[in-house]
Tab-separated table of C-alpha atoms in Angstrom:
chain	number	residue	atom	x	y	z
A	1	UNK	CA	56.454	87.766	121.459
A	2	UNK	CA	57.290	86.891	117.832
A	3	UNK	CA	58.513	83.516	116.701
A	4	UNK	CA	62.296	83.326	116.514
A	5	UNK	CA	63.676	82.721	113.033
A	6	UNK	CA	65.122	79.194	112.707
A	7	UNK	CA	68.777	78.604	111.932
A	8	UNK	CA	69.149	77.357	108.408
A	9	UNK	CA	71.334	74.269	108.946
A	10	UNK	CA	69.127	72.491	111.518
A	11	UNK	CA	66.112	73.453	109.426
A	12	UNK	CA	67.708	72.252	106.194
A	13	UNK	CA	68.856	68.950	107.692
A	14	UNK	CA	65.323	68.244	108.821
A	15	UNK	CA	64.042	68.914	105.293
A	16	UNK	CA	66.679	66.565	103.870
A	17	UNK	CA	65.753	63.827	106.339
A	18	UNK	CA	62.038	64.208	105.654
A	19	UNK	CA	62.602	64.074	101.888
A	20	UNK	CA	59.355	65.906	101.147
A	21	UNK	CA	60.743	68.638	98.865
A	22	UNK	CA	61.211	67.876	95.177
A	23	UNK	CA	64.856	67.212	94.289
A	24	UNK	CA	66.225	68.070	97.750
A	25	UNK	CA	68.166	65.074	99.052
A	26	UNK	CA	71.340	63.663	100.559
A	27	UNK	CA	73.696	62.352	97.877
A	28	UNK	CA	75.938	60.074	99.931
A	29	UNK	CA	75.459	57.601	102.756
A	30	UNK	CA	77.571	59.629	105.172
A	31	UNK	CA	75.317	62.669	104.862
A	32	UNK	CA	78.168	64.978	104.010
A	33	UNK	CA	76.816	66.100	100.632
A	34	UNK	CA	73.359	67.232	99.669
A	35	UNK	CA	71.644	68.234	96.460
A	36	UNK	CA	69.526	71.345	95.845
A	37	UNK	CA	67.605	71.858	92.565
A	38	UNK	CA	68.619	75.155	90.972
A	39	UNK	CA	66.375	75.787	87.978
A	40	UNK	CA	66.254	79.258	86.435
A	41	UNK	CA	62.971	81.019	87.124
A	42	UNK	CA	62.543	82.038	83.458
A	43	UNK	CA	62.802	78.516	81.998
A	44	UNK	CA	59.762	77.421	80.048
A	45	UNK	CA	59.634	74.097	81.898
A	46	UNK	CA	59.849	75.708	85.357
A	47	UNK	CA	57.272	74.375	87.820
A	48	UNK	CA	56.392	75.605	91.349
A	49	UNK	CA	57.799	72.421	92.905
A	50	UNK	CA	61.212	73.210	91.403
A	51	UNK	CA	61.515	76.085	93.865
A	52	UNK	CA	59.943	74.437	96.894
A	53	UNK	CA	63.090	74.625	99.024
A	54	UNK	CA	63.429	78.390	98.469
A	55	UNK	CA	59.784	79.072	99.258
A	56	UNK	CA	59.895	76.812	102.312
A	57	UNK	CA	62.887	78.722	103.715
A	58	UNK	CA	61.223	82.052	102.914
A	59	UNK	CA	58.185	80.971	104.933
A	60	UNK	CA	60.262	79.554	107.787
A	61	UNK	CA	62.425	82.674	108.001
A	62	UNK	CA	59.466	85.050	107.879
A	63	UNK	CA	60.317	86.573	104.506
A	64	UNK	CA	57.126	85.274	102.908
A	65	UNK	CA	53.584	84.626	104.018
A	66	UNK	CA	51.431	82.356	101.841
A	67	UNK	CA	49.049	84.556	99.899
A	68	UNK	CA	51.568	87.350	99.394
A	69	UNK	CA	53.038	88.006	95.968
A	70	UNK	CA	55.745	85.394	95.216
A	71	UNK	CA	59.299	86.720	94.802
A	72	UNK	CA	61.422	83.856	93.509
A	73	UNK	CA	64.661	85.831	92.932
A	74	UNK	CA	64.608	87.088	96.529
A	75	UNK	CA	63.752	83.659	97.952
A	76	UNK	CA	66.617	82.088	96.030
A	77	UNK	CA	69.090	84.812	96.965
A	78	UNK	CA	68.173	84.665	100.651
A	79	UNK	CA	68.545	80.892	100.740
A	80	UNK	CA	71.933	81.018	99.017
A	81	UNK	CA	73.067	83.867	101.250
A	82	UNK	CA	72.078	81.985	104.389
A	83	UNK	CA	74.171	78.997	103.267
A	84	UNK	CA	77.101	81.210	102.259
A	85	UNK	CA	77.293	82.550	105.804
A	86	UNK	CA	78.050	79.086	107.176
A	87	UNK	CA	81.746	78.299	107.308
A	88	UNK	CA	81.273	74.532	107.404
A	89	UNK	CA	79.276	74.408	104.177
A	90	UNK	CA	80.770	74.906	100.746
A	91	UNK	CA	79.601	74.540	97.168
A	92	UNK	CA	81.024	71.245	95.869
A	93	UNK	CA	79.449	71.111	92.384
A	94	UNK	CA	77.749	73.866	90.434
A	95	UNK	CA	75.554	72.373	87.723
A	96	UNK	CA	73.022	75.186	87.739
A	97	UNK	CA	73.548	75.676	83.988
A	98	UNK	CA	72.807	72.028	83.143
A	99	UNK	CA	70.067	72.219	80.484
A	100	UNK	CA	68.397	68.993	81.655
A	101	UNK	CA	68.927	68.847	85.412
A	102	UNK	CA	70.123	72.163	86.895
A	103	UNK	CA	71.225	71.703	90.499
A	104	UNK	CA	73.973	72.369	93.030
A	105	UNK	CA	75.696	70.008	95.427
A	106	UNK	CA	76.879	71.371	98.773
A	107	UNK	CA	78.997	69.573	101.332
A	108	UNK	CA	80.010	69.897	104.968
A	109	UNK	CA	83.748	70.489	105.276
A	110	UNK	CA	84.298	70.604	109.059
A	111	UNK	CA	85.783	67.522	110.676
A	112	UNK	CA	82.993	65.348	112.008
A	113	UNK	CA	80.402	66.811	109.671
A	114	UNK	CA	79.529	63.312	108.517
A	115	UNK	CA	77.744	62.821	111.840
A	116	UNK	CA	75.912	66.102	111.580
A	117	UNK	CA	72.522	64.467	111.330
A	118	UNK	CA	71.734	61.739	113.901
A	119	UNK	CA	70.240	58.453	112.747
A	120	UNK	CA	66.561	58.867	112.244
A	121	UNK	CA	64.121	56.043	112.867
A	122	UNK	CA	60.568	55.715	111.687
A	123	UNK	CA	60.871	58.622	109.242
A	124	UNK	CA	60.911	61.330	111.933
A	125	UNK	CA	63.359	63.035	114.249
A	126	UNK	CA	62.719	62.693	117.953
A	127	UNK	CA	62.904	65.624	120.357
A	128	UNK	CA	66.024	64.208	122.008
A	129	UNK	CA	67.676	63.791	118.638
A	130	UNK	CA	66.877	67.390	117.799
A	131	UNK	CA	68.493	68.459	121.046
A	132	UNK	CA	71.589	66.427	120.158
A	133	UNK	CA	71.654	68.025	116.746
A	134	UNK	CA	71.436	71.511	118.233
A	135	UNK	CA	74.244	70.660	120.631
A	136	UNK	CA	76.426	69.310	117.835
A	137	UNK	CA	75.801	72.344	115.680
A	138	UNK	CA	76.637	74.603	118.599
A	139	UNK	CA	79.922	72.775	119.169
A	140	UNK	CA	80.795	73.207	115.530
A	141	UNK	CA	80.178	76.942	115.796
A	142	UNK	CA	77.205	76.814	113.437
A	143	UNK	CA	74.649	78.184	115.838
A	144	UNK	CA	76.760	80.955	117.331
A	145	UNK	CA	75.853	83.513	114.685
A	146	UNK	CA	72.119	83.912	113.998
A	147	UNK	CA	70.962	84.846	110.521
A	148	UNK	CA	70.616	88.585	110.092
A	149	UNK	CA	67.030	88.467	108.873
A	150	UNK	CA	65.072	87.604	105.766
A	151	UNK	CA	66.499	90.515	103.793
A	152	UNK	CA	70.131	90.072	104.790
A	153	UNK	CA	72.808	90.456	102.116
A	154	UNK	CA	74.888	87.847	100.382
A	155	UNK	CA	77.623	87.475	102.976
A	156	UNK	CA	77.346	88.125	106.688
A	157	UNK	CA	80.161	89.593	108.780
A	158	UNK	CA	83.084	87.212	108.840
A	159	UNK	CA	83.493	85.015	111.899
A	160	UNK	CA	86.861	84.294	113.395
A	161	UNK	CA	87.781	80.738	114.450
A	162	UNK	CA	87.206	79.781	118.049
A	163	UNK	CA	90.257	80.136	120.213
A	164	UNK	CA	91.178	76.925	122.092
A	165	UNK	CA	91.239	78.997	125.298
A	166	UNK	CA	87.949	80.802	124.847
A	167	UNK	CA	84.338	79.740	124.870
A	168	UNK	CA	83.238	82.504	122.512
A	169	UNK	CA	84.628	83.790	119.214
A	170	UNK	CA	86.766	86.886	119.416
A	171	UNK	CA	85.776	89.915	117.337
A	172	UNK	CA	87.288	90.028	113.857
A	173	UNK	CA	89.464	93.046	113.116
A	174	UNK	CA	88.450	93.005	109.420
A	175	UNK	CA	84.847	91.802	109.032
A	176	UNK	CA	83.545	91.161	105.528
A	177	UNK	CA	80.880	93.563	104.265
A	178	UNK	CA	77.359	92.286	105.021
A	179	UNK	CA	76.109	93.193	101.516
A	180	UNK	CA	77.612	92.191	98.201
A	181	UNK	CA	79.081	95.495	96.955
A	182	UNK	CA	79.302	94.183	93.403
A	183	UNK	CA	75.508	94.307	93.123
A	184	UNK	CA	75.869	98.052	92.582
A	185	UNK	CA	77.129	97.174	89.099
A	186	UNK	CA	73.531	96.254	88.233
A	187	UNK	CA	71.953	99.473	89.499
A	188	UNK	CA	71.532	101.935	86.603
A	189	UNK	CA	71.106	104.908	88.938
A	190	UNK	CA	74.637	104.413	90.247
A	191	UNK	CA	77.471	106.303	88.562
A	192	UNK	CA	79.997	104.292	86.615
A	193	UNK	CA	83.385	105.917	86.177
A	194	UNK	CA	84.906	105.891	82.684
A	195	UNK	CA	88.370	106.749	81.425
A	196	UNK	CA	88.033	108.245	77.936
A	197	UNK	CA	91.092	108.533	75.672
A	198	UNK	CA	91.041	109.958	72.122
A	199	UNK	CA	93.615	109.406	69.364
A	200	UNK	CA	93.990	111.398	66.133
A	201	UNK	CA	96.016	109.367	63.623
A	202	UNK	CA	97.432	107.296	66.489
A	203	UNK	CA	98.484	110.305	68.577
A	204	UNK	CA	96.864	110.617	71.996
A	205	UNK	CA	95.226	114.036	72.163
A	206	UNK	CA	92.821	113.676	75.071
A	207	UNK	CA	92.275	111.682	78.256
A	208	UNK	CA	89.756	112.246	81.023
A	209	UNK	CA	88.267	110.113	83.799
A	210	UNK	CA	84.714	111.046	84.697
A	211	UNK	CA	81.702	109.785	86.654
A	212	UNK	CA	78.699	109.964	84.378
A	213	UNK	CA	75.181	109.930	85.832
A	214	UNK	CA	73.003	108.945	82.894
A	215	UNK	CA	76.007	107.986	80.764
A	216	UNK	CA	78.319	110.017	78.532
A	217	UNK	CA	78.242	111.568	75.048
A	218	UNK	CA	81.271	112.098	72.832
A	219	UNK	CA	80.736	115.385	70.988
A	220	UNK	CA	82.762	117.507	68.588
A	221	UNK	CA	82.371	120.818	70.376
A	222	UNK	CA	81.417	122.250	73.750
A	223	UNK	CA	78.200	123.689	72.338
A	224	UNK	CA	76.925	120.424	70.850
A	225	UNK	CA	73.373	119.544	71.973
A	226	UNK	CA	73.647	120.465	75.645
A	227	UNK	CA	69.970	119.628	76.188
A	228	UNK	CA	70.435	115.922	75.409
A	229	UNK	CA	70.928	113.418	78.258
A	230	UNK	CA	74.351	112.179	79.234
A	231	UNK	CA	77.516	113.990	80.227
A	232	UNK	CA	78.974	115.655	77.083
A	233	UNK	CA	82.683	115.068	76.563
A	234	UNK	CA	84.050	117.390	73.877
A	235	UNK	CA	86.947	116.016	71.830
A	236	UNK	CA	89.680	118.619	71.240
A	237	UNK	CA	90.114	120.658	68.073
A	238	UNK	CA	92.735	118.877	65.908
A	239	UNK	CA	94.501	122.137	65.100
A	240	UNK	CA	96.009	122.192	68.581
A	241	UNK	CA	97.360	118.636	68.354
A	242	UNK	CA	98.241	117.955	64.692
A	243	UNK	CA	100.738	119.755	62.472
A	244	UNK	CA	99.423	118.297	59.189
A	245	UNK	CA	96.721	120.710	58.024
A	246	UNK	CA	95.061	118.284	55.625
A	247	UNK	CA	94.742	115.620	58.334
A	248	UNK	CA	93.418	118.269	60.752
A	249	UNK	CA	90.776	119.199	58.197
A	250	UNK	CA	89.585	115.617	57.840
A	251	UNK	CA	89.488	115.095	61.610
A	252	UNK	CA	87.490	118.283	62.021
A	253	UNK	CA	84.921	117.018	59.494
A	254	UNK	CA	84.540	113.808	61.492
A	255	UNK	CA	83.983	115.763	64.703
A	256	UNK	CA	81.405	117.988	63.032
A	257	UNK	CA	79.456	114.947	61.830
A	258	UNK	CA	79.104	113.750	65.443
A	259	UNK	CA	76.401	116.416	65.930
A	260	UNK	CA	74.378	115.221	68.969
A	261	UNK	CA	77.190	112.843	69.829
A	262	UNK	CA	78.005	109.208	70.414
A	263	UNK	CA	76.098	108.174	73.555
A	264	UNK	CA	77.195	105.403	75.939
A	265	UNK	CA	75.320	104.417	79.080
A	266	UNK	CA	74.668	101.563	81.511
A	267	UNK	CA	71.449	99.583	81.358
A	268	UNK	CA	71.430	96.891	84.053
A	269	UNK	CA	74.149	94.335	83.215
A	270	UNK	CA	74.846	95.944	79.817
A	271	UNK	CA	76.492	98.962	78.264
A	272	UNK	CA	74.511	100.446	75.382
A	273	UNK	CA	75.540	102.892	72.661
A	274	UNK	CA	73.704	105.050	70.142
A	275	UNK	CA	74.881	107.594	67.583
A	276	UNK	CA	72.881	110.797	67.407
A	277	UNK	CA	74.531	112.250	64.300
A	278	UNK	CA	75.615	111.221	60.787
A	279	UNK	CA	79.053	109.950	61.851
A	280	UNK	CA	79.219	106.195	61.268
A	281	UNK	CA	80.929	104.508	64.221
A	282	UNK	CA	82.283	100.973	64.560
A	283	UNK	CA	83.131	99.337	67.860
A	284	UNK	CA	84.915	96.358	69.386
A	285	UNK	CA	85.969	95.114	72.804
A	286	UNK	CA	89.746	94.867	72.754
A	287	UNK	CA	92.841	94.972	74.878
A	288	UNK	CA	93.416	97.990	77.085
A	289	UNK	CA	96.446	99.018	75.028
A	290	UNK	CA	95.267	97.958	71.559
A	291	UNK	CA	91.941	97.686	69.762
A	292	UNK	CA	90.800	94.424	68.230
A	293	UNK	CA	92.292	95.500	64.896
A	294	UNK	CA	92.908	92.856	62.292
A	295	UNK	CA	89.827	90.882	63.348
A	296	UNK	CA	87.070	93.219	62.274
A	297	UNK	CA	84.638	95.186	64.420
A	298	UNK	CA	82.151	93.640	66.793
A	299	UNK	CA	79.507	95.831	65.166
A	300	UNK	CA	78.384	99.275	64.112
A	301	UNK	CA	76.761	101.624	66.617
A	302	UNK	CA	73.141	102.060	65.455
A	303	UNK	CA	71.662	105.478	64.727
A	304	UNK	CA	68.793	106.718	66.900
A	305	UNK	CA	68.271	103.371	68.625
A	306	UNK	CA	69.962	101.432	71.417
A	307	UNK	CA	72.683	98.916	70.664
A	308	UNK	CA	74.338	96.660	73.245
A	309	UNK	CA	78.141	96.916	73.153
A	310	UNK	CA	79.094	95.117	76.370
A	311	UNK	CA	77.590	92.358	78.540
A	312	UNK	CA	78.634	92.150	82.181
A	313	UNK	CA	77.620	88.484	82.535
A	314	UNK	CA	80.262	86.969	80.183
A	315	UNK	CA	82.899	89.276	81.695
A	316	UNK	CA	82.180	88.034	85.240
A	317	UNK	CA	82.064	84.394	84.053
A	318	UNK	CA	85.461	84.828	82.343
A	319	UNK	CA	86.786	86.555	85.463
A	320	UNK	CA	85.818	83.603	87.659
A	321	UNK	CA	87.375	81.201	85.151
A	322	UNK	CA	90.518	83.366	85.112
A	323	UNK	CA	90.770	83.113	88.906
A	324	UNK	CA	90.412	79.340	88.580
A	325	UNK	CA	93.354	79.122	86.178
A	326	UNK	CA	91.915	79.449	82.665
A	327	UNK	CA	94.776	81.739	81.637
A	328	UNK	CA	92.325	83.864	79.628
A	329	UNK	CA	92.086	87.431	80.874
A	330	UNK	CA	88.619	88.895	80.200
A	331	UNK	CA	88.445	91.993	78.024
A	332	UNK	CA	86.584	95.106	79.077
A	333	UNK	CA	87.986	98.026	77.018
A	334	UNK	CA	85.695	99.518	74.384
A	335	UNK	CA	87.226	100.960	71.210
A	336	UNK	CA	85.295	103.170	68.799
A	337	UNK	CA	86.393	104.097	65.265
A	338	UNK	CA	84.634	107.317	64.214
A	339	UNK	CA	83.814	108.290	60.624
A	340	UNK	CA	85.728	105.473	58.886
A	341	UNK	CA	85.626	101.724	58.449
A	342	UNK	CA	87.180	99.645	61.210
A	343	UNK	CA	91.001	99.310	60.867
A	344	UNK	CA	90.931	95.692	59.720
A	345	UNK	CA	93.425	95.822	56.858
A	346	UNK	CA	95.844	98.469	58.131
A	347	UNK	CA	97.218	99.660	61.503
A	348	UNK	CA	94.687	101.382	63.725
A	349	UNK	CA	97.025	104.359	64.086
A	350	UNK	CA	96.178	105.290	60.475
A	351	UNK	CA	92.559	106.000	61.390
A	352	UNK	CA	91.565	109.623	61.849
A	353	UNK	CA	89.698	109.310	65.157
A	354	UNK	CA	89.848	106.367	67.564
A	355	UNK	CA	88.360	106.591	71.064
A	356	UNK	CA	89.064	104.194	73.927
A	357	UNK	CA	86.604	103.907	76.830
A	358	UNK	CA	87.595	102.003	79.982
A	359	UNK	CA	84.936	101.246	82.641
A	360	UNK	CA	87.119	101.740	85.716
A	361	UNK	CA	85.120	99.383	87.947
A	362	UNK	CA	85.791	96.497	85.531
A	363	UNK	CA	89.497	97.360	85.433
A	364	UNK	CA	89.572	97.239	89.242
A	365	UNK	CA	87.794	93.857	89.265
A	366	UNK	CA	90.379	92.377	86.915
A	367	UNK	CA	93.299	93.951	88.797
A	368	UNK	CA	92.020	92.322	91.974
A	369	UNK	CA	91.706	88.945	90.270
A	370	UNK	CA	95.246	89.248	88.916
A	371	UNK	CA	96.458	89.846	92.455
A	372	UNK	CA	94.790	86.616	93.542
A	373	UNK	CA	92.475	88.476	95.926
A	374	UNK	CA	93.567	91.248	98.245
A	375	UNK	CA	94.943	90.177	101.601
A	376	UNK	CA	92.518	90.997	104.382
A	377	UNK	CA	95.454	92.212	106.460
A	378	UNK	CA	97.681	94.005	103.970
A	379	UNK	CA	95.977	95.348	100.874
A	380	UNK	CA	92.773	97.029	99.801
A	381	UNK	CA	91.268	97.558	96.354
A	382	UNK	CA	89.076	100.523	95.495
A	383	UNK	CA	86.438	99.165	93.152
A	384	UNK	CA	85.342	102.646	92.015
A	385	UNK	CA	81.684	101.677	92.193
A	386	UNK	CA	79.630	104.710	93.155
A	387	UNK	CA	80.491	105.653	96.747
A	388	UNK	CA	81.498	102.179	97.905
A	389	UNK	CA	84.342	101.941	100.382
A	390	UNK	CA	87.628	100.216	99.447
A	391	UNK	CA	87.348	96.494	100.044
A	392	UNK	CA	89.838	94.110	101.625
A	393	UNK	CA	88.874	90.597	100.586
A	394	UNK	CA	90.438	87.182	100.408
A	395	UNK	CA	90.405	85.386	97.073
A	396	UNK	CA	87.617	83.050	98.233
A	397	UNK	CA	85.453	85.939	99.433
A	398	UNK	CA	85.971	87.774	96.181
A	399	UNK	CA	85.044	84.735	94.108
A	400	UNK	CA	81.932	84.205	96.223
A	401	UNK	CA	80.865	87.806	95.553
A	402	UNK	CA	81.392	87.289	91.813
A	403	UNK	CA	79.366	84.062	91.814
A	404	UNK	CA	76.630	85.795	93.783
A	405	UNK	CA	76.586	88.589	91.199
A	406	UNK	CA	76.316	86.034	88.380
A	407	UNK	CA	73.189	84.577	89.936
A	408	UNK	CA	71.690	88.055	90.355
A	409	UNK	CA	72.224	88.642	86.647
A	410	UNK	CA	70.333	85.427	85.856
A	411	UNK	CA	67.163	87.284	86.795
A	412	UNK	CA	67.887	90.383	84.718
A	413	UNK	CA	65.296	90.208	81.953
A	414	UNK	CA	66.533	91.389	78.583
A	415	UNK	CA	65.631	95.020	78.016
A	416	UNK	CA	65.010	95.763	81.681
A	417	UNK	CA	67.450	97.364	84.180
């Protein structure tokens, strides 16, 4: 018979009391708050002892056997996920970005949590004290739900409060998803959905929403370079949309210079672009209704090499700040000016060809944040991420998913998916 996996809170409290792991400690005399070192694995000053708590839990939970290949990102994610599943523990301070002393402070929030760890004499916990601890944890509802396993997702199924008339929790009608669905944003094989809108001299002439395995390519004709990767999206002939023949002629020249197209695709937590023809293209991240005109472009799309045009990390960080009251709504709409300089000194509607690209999953994330989190009983939000099911989340659950995604992105090495 295999050894049963320990529950994280009794295990963690014992580690805190023993004080044998570097940086892991209680931070107040009432034992309500505790400190966990949270150094990034890619820091130059990172040492093995900085991650002792994550490795210790990986060994205790059976996810790692000494001698196997270390997997710090997984250890860290599993430890955080195990804590996130406990209703009586919450993140009190997040100083994981502190350049000198990155750490997090968690605290127990249930009434009576200050007595969660019995007084310990002689530097060790007696068997009777451990029994009392187990009993206390059981009364608090901490031990009722075992951890799912070493590879469980970020958030376990939601537990309902104990009824005063029942000895066991009743089933929840709307359990939270066991895996963080937002992690699919980091998987390049998944299909992002884009809404593409084209404007000729400020007049909308095209709009299409499409899922693009391998990305998309804006081309000037249906026959343009069909053998190249990416879903070709042919912009319409200007003769069908414009009455001014001279303007139509200029637009047609721009479309012809696209040749192989303007390519856009996902690479891990980034969107990259490349131009495959002679058509110079400038880009910026602007409002959904207007480009960032008047402020200059964010850059020019490079020819025959990859160029990053959007970073998911800053967007998610701004989204969390927006939910916490920053008042700053993160931008996610890409605007491309084809064949001409960016419209910095005159209205954008004077440019021959402007193309707007909206990643629909990012639009859904912001819409959900604006709503303050969908009610778990009334509303649902379709995130449009691959084949994920519509999610019904509270604001706190949604924010926890976003924070979990941020930490996943910490381990995305530049240039790798």
